[in-house]
Amino acid sequence: SVNPDLASERQTASFSVEKLTAWLDGGAEHTRLRRAVVEVIERDPVFSRENQYFQSQNERYEVAVKKAVHLQKKMHEMGWTESGPEFKYIYRAVSGDVAFLLHSIFIRSISVLGSDKQIAKWIPLASQYKLIGSYAQTELGHGTYLQGLETTAVFDITTQEFILNTPKISAMKWWPGDMGRSATHTVVFAQLYVHGKCYGVHPFIVQIRSLQDHSLCPGIIAGDIGPKMNFEHIDNGYLMLQNVRVPRENMLNKFCEVQPDGTYVRRGSPKINYFTMTTVRISLISHEVVIPLMKACTIAIRYSVVRRQSKLKPGEQEAKILDYQTQQEKLLPQLAAAYAFRFIDDYLQELFNRGYGEIQRNNFDMLPELHALSSGFKALVSQFGTSGVKICLQACGGHGYSLLSGLPSLYTKILASCIYEGENTILLLQTARFLIKCFMAASTGQHIPPSVTYLAAVKPKKCPAKNKLDFLRPDIYTEAYQHTAVRLISSTAAKLQDLIQSGVKKYNAWNQCTVQLVQAVKAHCHYITVKNFVETVEKLETTTGIQKIMKHLCDLFALHGIFSNTGVFLHDGYISGEQMDMVTASYLDLLAIIRKDAVPLVDAFDFTDSSLNSALGSYDGQVYQRLYEWAQKSPTNKQMSPAYEKYLKPLLHNTLSKL
Amino acid sequence: SVNPDLASERQTASFSVEKLTAWLDGGAEHTRLRRAVVEVIERDPVFSRENQYFQSQNERYEVAVKKAVHLQKKMHEMGWTESGPEFKYIYRAVSGDVAFLLHSIFIRSISVLGSDKQIAKWIPLASQYKLIGSYAQTELGHGTYLQGLETTAVFDITTQEFILNTPKISAMKWWPGDMGRSATHTVVFAQLYVHGKCYGVHPFIVQIRSLQDHSLCPGIIAGDIGPKMNFEHIDNGYLMLQNVRVPRENMLNKFCEVQPDGTYVRRGSPKINYFTMTTVRISLISHEVVIPLMKACTIAIRYSVVRRQSKLKPGEQEAKILDYQTQQEKLLPQLAAAYAFRFIDDYLQELFNRGYGEIQRNNFDMLPELHALSSGFKALVSQFGTSGVKICLQACGGHGYSLLSGLPSLYTKILASCIYEGENTILLLQTARFLIKCFMAASTGQHIPPSVTYLAAVKPKKCPAKNKLDFLRPDIYTEAYQHTAVRLISSTAAKLQDLIQSGVKKYNAWNQCTVQLVQAVKAHCHYITVKNFVETVEKLETTTGIQKIMKHLCDLFALHGIFSNTGVFLHDGYISGEQMDMVTASYLDLLAIIRKDAVPLVDAFDFTDSSLNSALGSYDGQVYQRLYEWAQKSPTNKQMSPAYEKYLKPLLHNTLSKL
């Protein structure tokens, strides 16, 4: 039975939860299909996550491999294919802890970087799992800066082979997933040398383990890099290469080739490499950031109407903690952010699809903008998402700290999204280069991409809001964000130019502006997020309650951003201190309004209990009962610890040498 | 040998590291003593933490018990006593993972709340470990709000016993440390009923496990609450009581007693209970927050001069990542904060000692101020510290995410300090009540405690700084902090009064101000921290380099606080936009200055390699070598996973039913 404190929250929803779910899914048909996939997966005991929080790294790896192999069978059994409509729901349904994610990056890298011949040879082998692939790029000493990779591949003209080596310890491949224990093959990125000349980093297919008995191939030293904050189910690995020879055909050669006589040939635009990274960065936003944030909000908000603590009103029952303004102020902005980033994901997908279409027509014009947006948003969304999940965890007090809440594993996993696929600060600075360039171009009247044309527009000098209700007008707050983004970009561009004109070397000047550039890029992405939320709400039908509640969430997201960053809006007086008090008043008012629909708003995300895997967040709100039941299952309760016989008993019985 | 990139950083120190260490320790004598204790502990293999990152929850618990028992022997062997000068260095030397921390809280609670007779009976038993104690306060359904506890203790006049019960599942004791598997006794907090009347929460000594064979006593259901983000070495437990009878003498009765006929007698001031909590909150600041933050800074800063990534200057070697302004801006403010909070700890200790002296003279006047400061600073310092360790972790990129860096375990542990011993938001609001009360009193000319007298002083309206150098004047920035704290407190007090005068119920008005009250309290504590840092620097001799570098750190701490919260300083125009640009300029200048001494400044914390237990942070900077060596020891590399025979081999050999 549903806890009455949770049930009552659902009776007063201002909108239809089912309709909101369908809208988020892109139509009721999609909802049906998603639920069907989830049901098939969850009915199968192999995909159970029941014991996940009790498992060791070794156990989680074993289970992840088991699930990955079983998933292949399941897909075959169900007639699901990688190009079918069900495919996109599978990862969400399995909810993590599945191996071979790098196998698909192995496949993708060959598809993108390999010649037709290479594709014809390797893709069928990989697709049928006659080999297990990985992707060996990062080294102990080198991450995001690819040019610095130290692994070498020297062309031996006499044998028509590349000889791969790890010249020093910092050159060891380190972190690649699926490589520590699973992979038989990997794509190794190495500095190509032909006749003593270095041609930069290139990809090579290298077999690392025997297909017969999985033993390491000659010249290969490989293993697992050990424990991490999360991802225990993935065998992130290390790889050292000692005179490992691969045939000339194993260099992926769609864009560049070493011919038999050692001639190096480059074909087409190397920019396409960026496009692959762009794809990965955009795709991780939904799966690795938005969904975990939505889950954390679901858990924390449901718990916050079940948990009662202290008396709000003297003489009454203890209050639900979500009735406290401070708790609302922690959780509701995270809920609004989950929606905001869900819509940014749509925006980026749409942009990506258009860009991909152009590329297929050999038009690469959109690449810089796509690269800048995917980098900036990967950084912004992963940072907001990580901070949001942390807030949800802490808002659940002690119980949030228990693994059984589900929040610690969501948190330690999402935290990694700030680092992988490009460290966030480096990504933001890549976007900064694009913005500064566009700003300079705009100031000389040149054409600039659509997402930054606002940099060229003329802006009012003061915010026209007269009362707190004015700050619920999307034009008012969107303009404020736009003004701030322009101000931060233009003032940093001016500082950069001043430094250079005063004789500071360009690279030094850039370094001295980077703290401010990071701020400027965040303001830019924040502005686009608000603008996109506003546009999404405008497109909704006004007849349903959905438009109204989405408008509230949009307002909350926008005003929370101003409330949390008052300085950037106050700095030049665009918003006055008095107006800022209006922002605060409107912002705090919104908390109380959205609080009423908080549970329906997370219910609409439509996560099953098993996908949440949380003693605090289940649909029925039977929080305490579930915590107690789950704790019983912990290995710490399976038997008396050997510590008793070994240490406690001698201590208590004083058979130790006299203390 | 020391990595040359790290060695070179030490050659240019602007001060004597050894002298700074001695000053931090309170004199060279103390440094010598601390190092002697550390050496004894670290030489003993039982205290090794070598395998900590590879251990399961069961293994960590076992090791923690082993260490705790061994520590008793060691202390006896070395002639160390709990009142001796070595004692305060032991916990730091053992570096966590030791059991029976709650045993000492058991002892402390009896010492404070028990009668002389009870003390005479129980303390010797506990001190000699003839029993193992715990402290059972928190319940599944109740944490910080003690009045809400649901466990009952009914006095049975016929047998002169209390009958303890857990009336419902939410009343189960949940979280108490050392209780899940170790404790034989615990202090249970329960609602006292005599003749059907409730007298509120009281403490009772209850035996829960047999001293003979450790089996659970009749009526006791107890166990471990399962996996957590950290503290795997502690057996946080649950406890259900079913008609458990304890003699009348087991209620701790220094301050209140049930007499044989059922008469309830209260003695002395119950306020003293607050003093116990105050003690715990102040003592955790140093051990659980400042030291972990110092360790994280040591690891991240040493790593940041060893790690080279990308080229700063074209054509040169890749740059040390600490040479990037963005990396400086992440780490150096955390370093300054570690020093700032180290000094706040001194400030609170001094205040505490004075307060304790007064209490011994039966003067309880300082209690409200002590309670407010300990609550506010516990919250502020744990929040800053947690955020600081997180920044250090993320600043180390992928390698920071590996447990072998030492950072994840520091982080997941410090994170708990925001929750235990009073959830931070609740604590901040307790301090808020004190501040609002003092502010009201001050405005009517009443006497208020020393730490808040500034609320009554008349302030200038504008910051007088004329150029960026002015912002390196402590009087300028301290005044700015003071002004802001007064403004936030007074404006929130005004809002509160306006709401009440407009007819809003008092409790509702308070709730509607809580978000702003939290801001005000933080500003108050931030101001005191800056002021205290300034005063600490002023007391230093100006002849050594130490005063100079501490002044830089103090400036950095202060300006970072302004730079990160520009809005509160700009809001009423106290600091203008133009002045804020000066703050930014001075702040960024300081980063480059302090960067030069960053390594010496963390070296001065004087952590041994084994206390850091970090592959990234060792004194010699041999980062990559150590990561590789430590990874070898991981259980994931001990043998081929069963996953190969079970799943991978059939997949690769295609003996699975055709996919």
Coordinates of N, CA and C in Angstrom, one line a residue, chain A residues 478-638:
Chain A
T478 N 15.0 36.6 -19.9 CA 15.8 36.2 -21.0 C 16.8 37.3 -21.4
E479 N 16.2 38.5 -21.4 CA 17.1 39.7 -21.8 C 18.2 39.9 -20.7
A480 N 17.8 39.6 -19.5 CA 18.8 39.8 -18.4 C 20.0 38.8 -18.6
Y481 N 19.6 37.6 -18.9 CA 20.7 36.6 -19.2 C 21.5 37.0 -20.4
Q482 N 20.8 37.4 -21.4 CA 21.5 37.8 -22.7 C 22.5 38.9 -22.4
H483 N 22.0 39.9 -21.7 CA 22.8 41.1 -21.4 C 24.1 40.7 -20.7
T484 N 23.9 39.8 -19.7 CA 25.0 39.4 -18.9 C 26.0 38.6 -19.7
A485 N 25.5 37.7 -20.5 CA 26.5 36.9 -21.4 C 27.3 37.9 -22.2
V486 N 26.6 38.8 -22.9 CA 27.3 39.8 -23.7 C 28.3 40.6 -22.9
R487 N 27.9 41.0 -21.8 CA 28.8 41.8 -21.0 C 30.1 41.0 -20.6
L488 N 29.9 39.8 -20.1 CA 31.1 39.0 -19.7 C 32.0 38.7 -20.9
I489 N 31.4 38.3 -22.0 CA 32.2 38.0 -23.2 C 33.0 39.3 -23.7
S490 N 32.2 40.4 -23.7 CA 32.9 41.6 -24.3 C 33.9 42.1 -23.3
S491 N 33.6 42.1 -22.0 CA 34.6 42.6 -21.1 C 35.9 41.8 -21.0
T492 N 35.7 40.5 -21.2 CA 36.9 39.6 -21.2 C 37.7 39.8 -22.5
A493 N 36.9 39.9 -23.6 CA 37.6 40.2 -24.9 C 38.4 41.5 -24.8
A494 N 37.9 42.5 -24.1 CA 38.6 43.8 -24.0 C 39.8 43.6 -23.1
K495 N 39.7 42.8 -22.0 CA 40.9 42.6 -21.2 C 42.0 41.9 -22.0
L496 N 41.6 40.9 -22.7 CA 42.5 40.2 -23.6 C 43.3 41.1 -24.5
Q497 N 42.5 41.9 -25.2 CA 43.2 42.9 -26.1 C 44.0 43.9 -25.4
D498 N 43.6 44.4 -24.3 CA 44.4 45.3 -23.5 C 45.7 44.7 -23.1
L499 N 45.7 43.5 -22.7 CA 46.9 42.8 -22.2 C 47.9 42.7 -23.4
I500 N 47.3 42.2 -24.5 CA 48.2 42.0 -25.7 C 48.8 43.4 -26.2
Q501 N 47.9 44.4 -26.2 CA 48.4 45.7 -26.6 C 49.4 46.3 -25.7
S502 N 49.4 45.9 -24.4 CA 50.3 46.4 -23.4 C 51.6 45.5 -23.5
G503 N 51.7 44.6 -24.4 CA 53.0 43.9 -24.6 C 53.0 42.5 -24.0
V504 N 52.0 42.0 -23.4 CA 51.9 40.7 -22.8 C 51.8 39.7 -24.0
K505 N 52.6 38.6 -24.0 CA 52.5 37.6 -25.1 C 51.1 37.1 -25.1
K506 N 50.7 36.7 -26.3 CA 49.3 36.3 -26.6 C 48.9 35.1 -25.7
Y507 N 49.8 34.1 -25.6 CA 49.5 32.9 -24.8 C 49.4 33.2 -23.3
N508 N 50.2 34.2 -22.9 CA 50.2 34.6 -21.5 C 48.9 35.4 -21.2
A509 N 48.6 36.2 -22.1 CA 47.3 37.1 -22.0 C 46.1 36.1 -21.9
W510 N 46.1 35.1 -22.8 CA 45.0 34.2 -22.8 C 44.9 33.5 -21.4
N511 N 46.0 33.0 -20.9 CA 46.0 32.4 -19.6 C 45.5 33.3 -18.5
Q512 N 45.9 34.6 -18.6 CA 45.5 35.5 -17.5 C 44.0 35.8 -17.6
C513 N 43.3 35.4 -18.7 CA 41.9 35.7 -18.8 C 41.0 34.5 -18.6
T514 N 41.7 33.3 -18.4 CA 40.9 32.1 -18.4 C 39.8 31.9 -17.3
V515 N 40.1 32.4 -16.1 CA 39.1 32.4 -15.1 C 37.9 33.1 -15.5
Q516 N 38.1 34.3 -16.1 CA 36.9 35.1 -16.6 C 36.3 34.5 -17.8
L517 N 37.1 33.9 -18.7 CA 36.5 33.2 -19.9 C 35.6 32.1 -19.5
V518 N 36.0 31.3 -18.5 CA 35.1 30.2 -18.0 C 33.8 30.8 -17.6
Q519 N 33.8 31.9 -16.8 CA 32.5 32.5 -16.4 C 31.7 32.9 -17.6
A520 N 32.4 33.5 -18.6 CA 31.6 34.0 -19.7 C 31.0 32.9 -20.5
V521 N 31.7 31.8 -20.7 CA 31.1 30.6 -21.4 C 29.9 30.1 -20.6
K522 N 30.0 30.0 -19.3 CA 28.9 29.5 -18.5 C 27.7 30.4 -18.7
A523 N 27.9 31.7 -18.7 CA 26.8 32.6 -18.9 C 26.2 32.4 -20.2
H524 N 27.0 32.2 -21.2 CA 26.5 32.0 -22.6 C 25.6 30.7 -22.6
C525 N 26.1 29.6 -22.1 CA 25.3 28.4 -22.1 C 24.0 28.5 -21.2
H526 N 24.2 29.2 -20.1 CA 23.0 29.4 -19.2 C 21.9 30.2 -20.0
Y527 N 22.4 31.2 -20.7 CA 21.4 32.0 -21.5 C 20.7 31.1 -22.5
I528 N 21.4 30.3 -23.2 CA 20.8 29.5 -24.2 C 19.8 28.5 -23.6
T529 N 20.2 28.0 -22.4 CA 19.3 27.1 -21.7 C 18.0 27.7 -21.3
V530 N 18.1 28.9 -20.8 CA 16.9 29.7 -20.4 C 16.0 30.0 -21.6
K531 N 16.7 30.5 -22.7 CA 16.0 30.8 -23.9 C 15.3 29.6 -24.5
N532 N 15.9 28.5 -24.5 CA 15.4 27.3 -25.1 C 14.2 26.8 -24.2
F533 N 14.3 26.9 -22.9 CA 13.2 26.5 -22.0 C 12.0 27.4 -22.3
V534 N 12.2 28.7 -22.5 CA 11.1 29.6 -22.8 C 10.4 29.2 -24.1
E535 N 11.2 28.9 -25.1 CA 10.7 28.5 -26.4 C 9.9 27.2 -26.4
T536 N 10.5 26.3 -25.5 CA 9.8 25.0 -25.4 C 8.4 25.2 -24.8
V537 N 8.3 26.0 -23.8 CA 7.1 26.3 -23.1 C 6.1 27.0 -24.0
E538 N 6.6 27.9 -24.8 CA 5.7 28.7 -25.8 C 5.1 27.7 -26.8
K539 N 5.8 26.7 -27.1 CA 5.2 25.7 -28.1 C 4.1 24.9 -27.6
L540 N 4.0 24.8 -26.2 CA 3.0 23.9 -25.6 C 1.6 24.5 -25.8
E541 N 0.6 23.6 -25.9 CA -0.8 24.0 -25.9 C -1.1 24.6 -24.6
T542 N -1.8 25.7 -24.6 CA -2.1 26.4 -23.3 C -3.3 25.8 -22.6
T543 N -4.0 24.9 -23.3 CA -5.3 24.3 -22.7 C -5.0 23.3 -21.6
T544 N -3.9 22.6 -21.6 CA -3.7 21.7 -20.6 C -3.0 22.3 -19.4
G545 N -3.0 21.6 -18.3 CA -2.2 22.1 -17.1 C -0.7 22.0 -17.3
I546 N -0.3 21.3 -18.3 CA 1.1 21.1 -18.5 C 1.8 22.4 -18.8
Q547 N 1.2 23.2 -19.7 CA 1.9 24.4 -20.1 C 2.1 25.3 -18.9
K548 N 1.1 25.3 -18.0 CA 1.2 26.2 -16.8 C 2.3 25.8 -15.9
I549 N 2.4 24.5 -15.6 CA 3.4 24.1 -14.6 C 4.8 24.2 -15.3
M550 N 4.9 23.9 -16.6 CA 6.2 24.1 -17.2 C 6.6 25.5 -17.2
K551 N 5.7 26.4 -17.4 CA 6.0 27.9 -17.3 C 6.5 28.2 -15.9
H552 N 5.9 27.6 -14.8 CA 6.4 27.8 -13.5 C 7.9 27.3 -13.3
L553 N 8.1 26.1 -13.9 CA 9.4 25.5 -13.8 C 10.5 26.4 -14.5
C554 N 10.0 26.9 -15.7 CA 10.9 27.7 -16.5 C 11.3 29.0 -15.7
D555 N 10.3 29.6 -15.1 CA 10.5 30.8 -14.3 C 11.4 30.5 -13.2
L556 N 11.2 29.3 -12.5 CA 12.0 29.0 -11.4 C 13.5 28.7 -11.8
F557 N 13.7 28.0 -12.9 CA 15.0 27.8 -13.4 C 15.7 29.1 -13.7
A558 N 15.0 30.0 -14.3 CA 15.6 31.3 -14.7 C 15.9 32.2 -13.4
L559 N 14.9 32.2 -12.5 CA 15.1 33.1 -11.3 C 16.1 32.5 -10.4
H560 N 16.2 31.2 -10.3 CA 17.2 30.5 -9.5 C 18.6 30.9 -10.0
G561 N 18.7 30.9 -11.3 CA 20.0 31.3 -11.8 C 20.4 32.7 -11.5
I562 N 19.5 33.6 -11.5 CA 19.8 35.0 -11.1 C 20.0 35.1 -9.6
F563 N 19.2 34.4 -8.8 CA 19.3 34.4 -7.4 C 20.7 33.8 -6.9
S564 N 21.1 32.9 -7.6 CA 22.4 32.2 -7.2 C 23.6 32.9 -7.8
N565 N 23.4 33.9 -8.7 CA 24.6 34.6 -9.3 C 24.3 36.0 -9.4
T566 N 23.8 36.6 -8.3 CA 23.3 38.0 -8.3 C 24.4 38.9 -8.8
G567 N 25.6 38.6 -8.4 CA 26.7 39.5 -8.8 C 26.8 39.9 -10.2
V568 N 26.7 38.9 -11.1 CA 26.9 39.1 -12.5 C 25.8 40.0 -13.1
F569 N 24.6 40.0 -12.4 CA 23.5 40.8 -12.9 C 23.5 42.2 -12.3
L570 N 24.1 42.3 -11.1 CA 24.2 43.6 -10.4 C 25.4 44.4 -10.9
H571 N 26.4 43.7 -11.4 CA 27.7 44.3 -11.6 C 27.7 45.7 -12.3
D572 N 27.0 45.8 -13.4 CA 27.0 47.0 -14.2 C 25.6 47.8 -13.9
G573 N 24.9 47.3 -12.9 CA 23.6 48.0 -12.7 C 22.5 47.6 -13.6
Y574 N 22.7 46.6 -14.4 CA 21.6 46.2 -15.3 C 20.4 45.8 -14.5
I575 N 20.6 45.0 -13.4 CA 19.5 44.8 -12.4 C 20.0 45.6 -11.2
S576 N 19.1 46.4 -10.6 CA 19.4 47.2 -9.4 C 19.2 46.3 -8.2
G577 N 19.8 46.8 -7.0 CA 19.6 46.1 -5.8 C 18.1 45.9 -5.4
E578 N 17.3 47.0 -5.7 CA 15.9 46.9 -5.5 C 15.2 45.9 -6.3
Q579 N 15.6 45.9 -7.6 CA 15.0 44.8 -8.5 C 15.4 43.4 -8.1
M580 N 16.7 43.3 -7.5 CA 17.1 42.0 -7.1 C 16.2 41.5 -5.9
D581 N 15.8 42.4 -5.1 CA 14.9 42.0 -4.0 C 13.6 41.5 -4.6
M582 N 13.1 42.1 -5.8 CA 11.9 41.5 -6.5 C 12.2 40.1 -7.0
V583 N 13.4 39.9 -7.6 CA 13.7 38.6 -8.1 C 13.6 37.6 -6.9
T584 N 14.2 38.0 -5.8 CA 14.2 37.1 -4.6 C 12.8 36.7 -4.2
A585 N 12.0 37.8 -4.1 CA 10.6 37.6 -3.7 C 9.8 36.6 -4.7
S586 N 10.0 36.9 -6.0 CA 9.3 36.0 -7.0 C 9.8 34.6 -6.9
Y587 N 11.1 34.5 -6.7 CA 11.8 33.2 -6.7 C 11.2 32.4 -5.5
L588 N 11.2 33.0 -4.3 CA 10.7 32.3 -3.2 C 9.2 32.0 -3.3
D589 N 8.4 32.9 -3.9 CA 7.0 32.6 -4.1 C 6.8 31.3 -5.0
L590 N 7.7 31.2 -6.0 CA 7.6 30.1 -6.9 C 7.8 28.8 -6.2
L591 N 8.7 28.8 -5.3 CA 9.0 27.5 -4.5 C 7.7 27.0 -3.9
A592 N 7.0 27.8 -3.3 CA 5.8 27.4 -2.6 C 4.7 26.9 -3.6
I593 N 4.7 27.5 -4.8 CA 3.7 27.1 -5.9 C 4.1 25.7 -6.4
I594 N 5.4 25.6 -6.8 CA 5.8 24.3 -7.4 C 5.8 23.2 -6.4
R595 N 6.1 23.5 -5.2 CA 6.1 22.5 -4.1 C 4.8 21.6 -4.2
K596 N 3.7 22.2 -4.5 CA 2.4 21.5 -4.6 C 2.4 20.4 -5.6
D597 N 3.1 20.6 -6.7 CA 3.1 19.6 -7.8 C 4.4 18.8 -7.8
A598 N 5.2 18.9 -6.8 CA 6.6 18.3 -6.9 C 6.5 16.8 -7.1
V599 N 5.7 16.1 -6.4 CA 5.6 14.7 -6.6 C 5.1 14.3 -8.0
P600 N 3.9 14.9 -8.4 CA 3.5 14.6 -9.8 C 4.6 14.9 -10.8
L601 N 5.4 15.9 -10.6 CA 6.4 16.3 -11.6 C 7.5 15.3 -11.6
V602 N 7.8 14.6 -10.5 CA 8.8 13.5 -10.6 C 8.2 12.2 -11.0
D603 N 6.9 12.0 -10.6 CA 6.2 10.8 -11.1 C 6.2 10.7 -12.6
A604 N 6.1 11.9 -13.3 CA 6.1 12.0 -14.7 C 7.3 11.5 -15.4
F605 N 8.4 11.4 -14.7 CA 9.7 10.9 -15.3 C 9.5 9.3 -15.5
D606 N 8.6 8.8 -14.7 CA 8.1 7.4 -15.0 C 9.3 6.4 -14.8
F607 N 10.0 6.5 -13.7 CA 11.0 5.5 -13.4 C 10.4 4.4 -12.6
T608 N 10.7 3.1 -12.9 CA 10.2 2.0 -12.1 C 11.0 1.9 -10.8
D609 N 10.4 1.2 -9.8 CA 11.2 1.0 -8.6 C 12.5 0.4 -8.8
S610 N 12.5 -0.6 -9.7 CA 13.8 -1.3 -9.9 C 14.8 -0.4 -10.6
S611 N 14.4 0.5 -11.5 CA 15.4 1.3 -12.1 C 15.9 2.4 -11.1
L612 N 15.1 2.7 -10.1 CA 15.6 3.7 -9.1 C 16.5 2.9 -8.1
N613 N 16.1 1.7 -7.8 CA 16.9 0.8 -6.9 C 17.2 1.6 -5.6
S614 N 16.2 2.2 -5.0 CA 16.3 3.1 -3.9 C 15.3 2.8 -2.8
A615 N 15.8 2.6 -1.6 CA 14.9 2.3 -0.4 C 14.1 3.6 -0.1
L616 N 14.6 4.7 -0.5 CA 13.9 6.0 -0.2 C 13.0 6.5 -1.2
G617 N 13.2 6.0 -2.5 CA 12.5 6.6 -3.6 C 11.4 5.8 -4.2
S618 N 11.0 4.7 -3.6 CA 10.0 3.9 -4.3 C 8.7 4.5 -4.4
Y619 N 7.9 4.1 -5.4 CA 6.6 4.7 -5.7 C 5.7 4.6 -4.5
D620 N 5.8 3.6 -3.6 CA 4.8 3.5 -2.5 C 5.3 4.2 -1.3
G621 N 6.5 4.8 -1.2 CA 6.9 5.6 -0.1 C 7.1 4.8 1.2
Q622 N 7.2 3.5 1.2 CA 7.4 2.7 2.4 C 8.9 2.7 2.7
V623 N 9.4 3.8 3.1 CA 10.8 4.1 3.2 C 11.4 3.3 4.4
Y624 N 10.9 3.4 5.5 CA 11.5 2.8 6.7 C 11.5 1.3 6.6
Q625 N 10.4 0.7 6.2 CA 10.2 -0.7 6.1 C 11.3 -1.3 5.1
R626 N 11.4 -0.5 4.0 CA 12.4 -1.0 3.0 C 13.8 -0.9 3.4
L627 N 14.1 0.2 4.1 CA 15.5 0.3 4.6 C 15.9 -0.8 5.5
Y628 N 14.9 -1.2 6.3 CA 15.1 -2.3 7.3 C 15.3 -3.6 6.6
E629 N 14.4 -3.9 5.6 CA 14.4 -5.1 4.9 C 15.7 -5.3 4.1
W630 N 16.1 -4.2 3.4 CA 17.3 -4.3 2.6 C 18.6 -4.4 3.5
A631 N 18.6 -3.8 4.6 CA 19.8 -3.9 5.5 C 20.0 -5.4 5.9
Q632 N 18.9 -6.1 6.1 CA 19.0 -7.5 6.5 C 19.9 -8.3 5.5
K633 N 19.8 -7.9 4.2 CA 20.4 -8.6 3.1 C 21.9 -8.3 3.0
S634 N 22.4 -7.3 3.8 CA 23.8 -7.0 3.7 C 24.7 -8.1 4.2
P635 N 25.8 -8.3 3.5 CA 26.8 -9.3 3.9 C 27.3 -9.1 5.3
T636 N 27.2 -7.9 5.8 CA 27.6 -7.6 7.2 C 26.7 -8.2 8.2
N637 N 25.5 -8.7 7.7 CA 24.6 -9.4 8.7 C 24.5 -10.9 8.4
K638 N 25.3 -11.4 7.6 CA 25.2 -12.8 7.2 C 25.7 -13.7 8.3

